Amino acid sequence: LEGPDPGLHTSIRLPKAVGRALAVDQSPIGRTSRSVPATFLGIWDDIRKLFASAPDSQVRGYTNARFSFNSTVGGRCAACSGQGVVSHEMSFLPDAVTLCEACNGSRFDRSTLDVKYLGLSIGEVLHLTIEEAVTVFAAHTKIRDLLATMRDLGLGYLQIGQGSHTLSGGEAQRLKLATELTTNVRGKNSLYVLDEPTT
């Protein structure tokens, strides 16, 4: 748009065709390793259901709760409490964080990792990149569509189980945008306002 720089104003009028305006900023989406792209996008519950419906889960009586790394009654690793890493307190220095030796960063105990979906354990699924996960979950529309949108926004390299606290501001912004773009808001054209320029 060309024109003079805007002066003082009290309001902005949007065309009537725009049903809503939404700010998509670069603020963090999570501050702990328990928040991951899969949980933020809301696909983790669907992935847990797939594992709970696997034949091995049916035989063992495992439910969705077994595949939660946040639940104390699930099959999460006891050594790291499902975080995949262990924090070591250092006197006068920031805490040192190391990969959990008990689960090797998979977040789950051995019996939970024995259950497979398309040959992958729940821990291996968390280590998939978004690009890889699109292929693995191709038959599941909701999961695939969200992952494909993230890939199309340039996030194909992220792991779906990567701690959200490790994401850059631009990555967090694109995750939020992916969520918005896949939200079913019928009949409403949306205007997205980005607080920082992003490719």
Short mmCIF file of C-alpha atoms in Angstrom, two decimals:
data_model
loop_
_atom_site.label_atom_id
_atom_site.label_comp_id
_atom_site.label_asym_id
_atom_site.label_seq_id
_atom_site.Cartn_x
_atom_site.Cartn_y
_atom_site.Cartn_z
CA LEU A 1 0.00 0.00 0.00
CA GLU A 2 1.30 3.41 -0.90
CA GLY A 3 0.33 6.64 0.78
CA PRO A 4 1.38 9.07 3.46
CA ASP A 5 2.48 7.79 6.85
CA PRO A 6 -0.52 7.62 9.19
CA GLY A 7 -0.86 10.41 11.71
CA LEU A 8 -2.60 10.35 15.09
CA HIS A 9 -5.77 8.30 14.97
CA THR A 10 -8.31 6.83 17.37
CA SER A 11 -9.47 3.81 15.41
CA ILE A 12 -8.85 1.59 12.41
CA ARG A 13 -11.76 0.48 10.24
CA LEU A 14 -11.59 -2.94 8.67
CA PRO A 15 -13.60 -4.01 5.64
CA LYS A 16 -16.87 -5.70 6.61
CA ALA A 17 -15.62 -8.90 4.97
CA VAL A 18 -13.08 -9.30 7.81
CA GLY A 19 -14.82 -11.13 10.63
CA ARG A 20 -12.02 -11.07 13.16
CA ALA A 21 -8.52 -9.75 13.72
CA LEU A 22 -5.93 -11.67 15.68
CA ALA A 23 -2.45 -10.77 16.91
CA VAL A 24 0.10 -13.56 16.52
CA ASP A 25 3.14 -12.63 18.60
CA GLN A 26 6.50 -14.21 19.35
CA SER A 27 5.96 -14.79 23.06
CA PRO A 28 6.96 -18.27 24.34
CA ILE A 29 4.34 -21.02 24.20
CA GLY A 30 5.79 -22.98 27.11
CA ARG A 31 8.52 -22.65 29.68
CA THR A 32 9.15 -26.32 30.55
CA SER A 33 10.06 -29.51 28.70
CA ARG A 34 6.52 -30.78 29.40
CA SER A 35 5.16 -28.39 26.77
CA VAL A 36 5.98 -29.69 23.28
CA PRO A 37 4.66 -28.84 19.78
CA ALA A 38 2.45 -31.96 19.82
CA THR A 39 0.72 -30.90 23.06
CA PHE A 40 0.46 -27.24 22.01
CA LEU A 41 -1.24 -28.19 18.73
CA GLY A 42 -3.61 -30.59 20.47
CA ILE A 43 -2.54 -33.69 18.52
CA TRP A 44 -0.83 -35.49 21.40
CA ASP A 45 -4.15 -36.80 22.77
CA ASP A 46 -4.95 -38.29 19.35
CA ILE A 47 -1.52 -39.93 19.15
CA ARG A 48 -1.99 -41.37 22.65
CA LYS A 49 -5.33 -42.85 21.56
CA LEU A 50 -3.63 -44.57 18.62
CA PHE A 51 -1.12 -46.20 20.97
CA ALA A 52 -3.86 -47.17 23.45
CA SER A 53 -5.72 -48.94 20.63
CA ALA A 54 -2.65 -50.95 19.54
CA PRO A 55 -2.99 -54.74 20.05
CA ASP A 56 -0.22 -54.84 22.69
CA SER A 57 -2.02 -52.12 24.68
CA GLN A 58 -5.31 -54.00 24.48
CA VAL A 59 -3.69 -57.19 25.80
CA ARG A 60 -1.93 -55.35 28.63
CA GLY A 61 -4.96 -53.20 29.52
CA TYR A 62 -3.18 -49.91 28.76
CA THR A 63 -5.34 -46.81 28.37
CA ASN A 64 -4.55 -43.32 27.02
CA ALA A 65 -3.18 -42.37 30.46
CA ARG A 66 -0.37 -44.89 30.05
CA PHE A 67 1.05 -42.79 27.19
CA SER A 68 1.08 -39.46 29.04
CA PHE A 69 4.44 -38.09 30.18
CA ASN A 70 2.57 -35.65 32.45
CA SER A 71 0.48 -38.16 34.40
CA THR A 72 1.80 -39.76 37.57
CA VAL A 73 -0.39 -42.84 36.93
CA GLY A 74 0.91 -43.34 33.40
CA GLY A 75 3.94 -45.13 32.05
CA ARG A 76 6.32 -42.22 32.24
CA CYS A 77 9.94 -42.73 33.27
CA ALA A 78 10.25 -42.60 37.07
CA ALA A 79 13.85 -41.35 36.99
CA CYS A 80 13.11 -38.11 35.08
CA SER A 81 9.34 -37.84 35.79
CA GLY A 82 8.63 -37.96 32.04
CA GLN A 83 10.83 -35.01 31.12
CA GLY A 84 13.50 -36.95 29.23
CA VAL A 85 16.20 -34.91 30.94
CA VAL A 86 17.55 -34.59 34.47
CA SER A 87 18.49 -31.26 36.02
CA HIS A 88 21.56 -31.14 38.27
CA GLU A 89 21.86 -28.26 40.72
CA MET A 90 25.19 -26.46 40.46
CA SER A 91 26.39 -24.18 43.24
CA PHE A 92 26.70 -20.59 41.98
CA LEU A 93 26.10 -21.71 38.37
CA PRO A 94 23.00 -22.37 36.27
CA ASP A 95 21.63 -25.90 36.61
CA ALA A 96 23.19 -28.48 34.29
CA VAL A 97 20.70 -30.51 32.23
CA THR A 98 21.59 -33.99 30.96
CA LEU A 99 19.75 -36.69 29.03
CA CYS A 100 18.02 -39.15 31.36
CA GLU A 101 20.10 -42.34 31.50
CA ALA A 102 17.14 -44.52 32.51
CA CYS A 103 14.97 -43.77 29.44
CA ASN A 104 17.62 -42.25 27.14
CA GLY A 105 15.42 -39.20 26.62
CA SER A 106 12.32 -41.16 25.54
CA ARG A 107 10.29 -39.99 28.60
CA PHE A 108 8.66 -43.43 29.14
CA ASP A 109 9.42 -46.69 30.98
CA ARG A 110 10.46 -49.85 29.17
CA SER A 111 7.05 -51.61 29.21
CA THR A 112 5.35 -48.56 27.71
CA LEU A 113 8.03 -48.33 25.01
CA ASP A 114 7.33 -51.98 24.10
CA VAL A 115 4.02 -50.91 22.52
CA LYS A 116 4.50 -50.03 18.84
CA TYR A 117 2.49 -48.08 16.28
CA LEU A 118 3.70 -48.69 12.71
CA GLY A 119 6.91 -50.08 14.22
CA LEU A 120 7.57 -46.99 16.38
CA SER A 121 7.42 -46.66 20.16
CA ILE A 122 5.81 -43.62 21.77
CA GLY A 123 9.29 -42.32 22.60
CA GLU A 124 10.41 -42.68 18.97
CA VAL A 125 7.31 -40.78 17.84
CA LEU A 126 8.30 -37.85 20.09
CA HIS A 127 11.67 -37.73 18.31
CA LEU A 128 10.13 -37.59 14.81
CA THR A 129 10.54 -34.34 12.93
CA ILE A 130 7.35 -32.73 11.70
CA GLU A 131 8.37 -33.70 8.15
CA GLU A 132 8.68 -37.38 9.18
CA ALA A 133 5.50 -37.31 11.28
CA VAL A 134 3.40 -36.09 8.31
CA THR A 135 4.23 -39.39 6.57
CA VAL A 136 3.76 -41.58 9.66
CA PHE A 137 0.29 -40.13 10.40
CA ALA A 138 -0.82 -39.73 6.78
CA ALA A 139 -3.93 -41.85 7.41
CA HIS A 140 -5.13 -39.63 10.28
CA THR A 141 -6.57 -36.43 8.82
CA LYS A 142 -6.56 -34.20 11.92
CA ILE A 143 -2.99 -35.06 12.90
CA ARG A 144 -1.71 -34.95 9.32
CA ASP A 145 -3.34 -31.60 8.48
CA LEU A 146 -1.89 -29.83 11.52
CA LEU A 147 1.56 -31.27 10.89
CA ALA A 148 1.38 -30.44 7.17
CA THR A 149 0.48 -26.83 7.99
CA MET A 150 3.49 -26.61 10.31
CA ARG A 151 5.69 -28.08 7.59
CA ASP A 152 4.31 -25.58 5.06
CA LEU A 153 5.20 -22.75 7.46
CA GLY A 154 8.82 -23.92 7.42
CA LEU A 155 8.88 -25.93 10.67
CA GLY A 156 9.45 -29.38 9.15
CA TYR A 157 12.78 -29.71 10.96
CA LEU A 158 11.32 -29.42 14.51
CA GLN A 159 10.75 -32.57 16.56
CA ILE A 160 7.14 -32.96 17.68
CA GLY A 161 8.39 -33.75 21.20
CA GLN A 162 10.92 -30.92 21.42
CA GLY A 163 10.58 -28.81 24.55
CA SER A 164 8.69 -25.61 23.72
CA HIS A 165 11.09 -23.66 25.95
CA THR A 166 13.83 -24.35 23.36
CA LEU A 167 11.94 -22.72 20.47
CA SER A 168 12.89 -19.31 19.08
CA GLY A 169 10.37 -16.46 18.99
CA GLY A 170 9.80 -16.99 15.25
CA GLU A 171 9.21 -20.73 15.73
CA ALA A 172 6.71 -20.06 18.52
CA GLN A 173 4.95 -17.50 16.31
CA ARG A 174 4.66 -19.97 13.44
CA LEU A 175 3.29 -22.65 15.78
CA LYS A 176 0.59 -20.22 16.90
CA LEU A 177 -0.12 -19.33 13.28
CA ALA A 178 -0.41 -23.03 12.35
CA THR A 179 -2.96 -23.50 15.13
CA GLU A 180 -4.97 -20.53 13.89
CA LEU A 181 -4.84 -21.56 10.24
CA THR A 182 -6.22 -25.01 11.07
CA THR A 183 -8.93 -23.74 13.42
CA ASN A 184 -12.33 -24.16 11.86
CA VAL A 185 -13.88 -20.69 12.05
CA ARG A 186 -16.80 -20.91 9.64
CA GLY A 187 -17.73 -17.94 7.54
CA LYS A 188 -15.21 -15.57 9.11
CA ASN A 189 -12.39 -14.05 7.13
CA SER A 190 -9.48 -13.40 9.46
CA LEU A 191 -6.79 -10.74 9.58
CA TYR A 192 -3.56 -11.91 11.24
CA VAL A 193 -1.34 -9.22 12.71
CA LEU A 194 2.27 -10.31 13.23
CA ASP A 195 4.18 -8.31 15.83
CA GLU A 196 7.51 -8.94 14.07
CA PRO A 197 8.24 -9.48 10.39
CA THR A 198 8.79 -13.17 9.69
CA THR A 199 9.56 -15.11 6.54
#
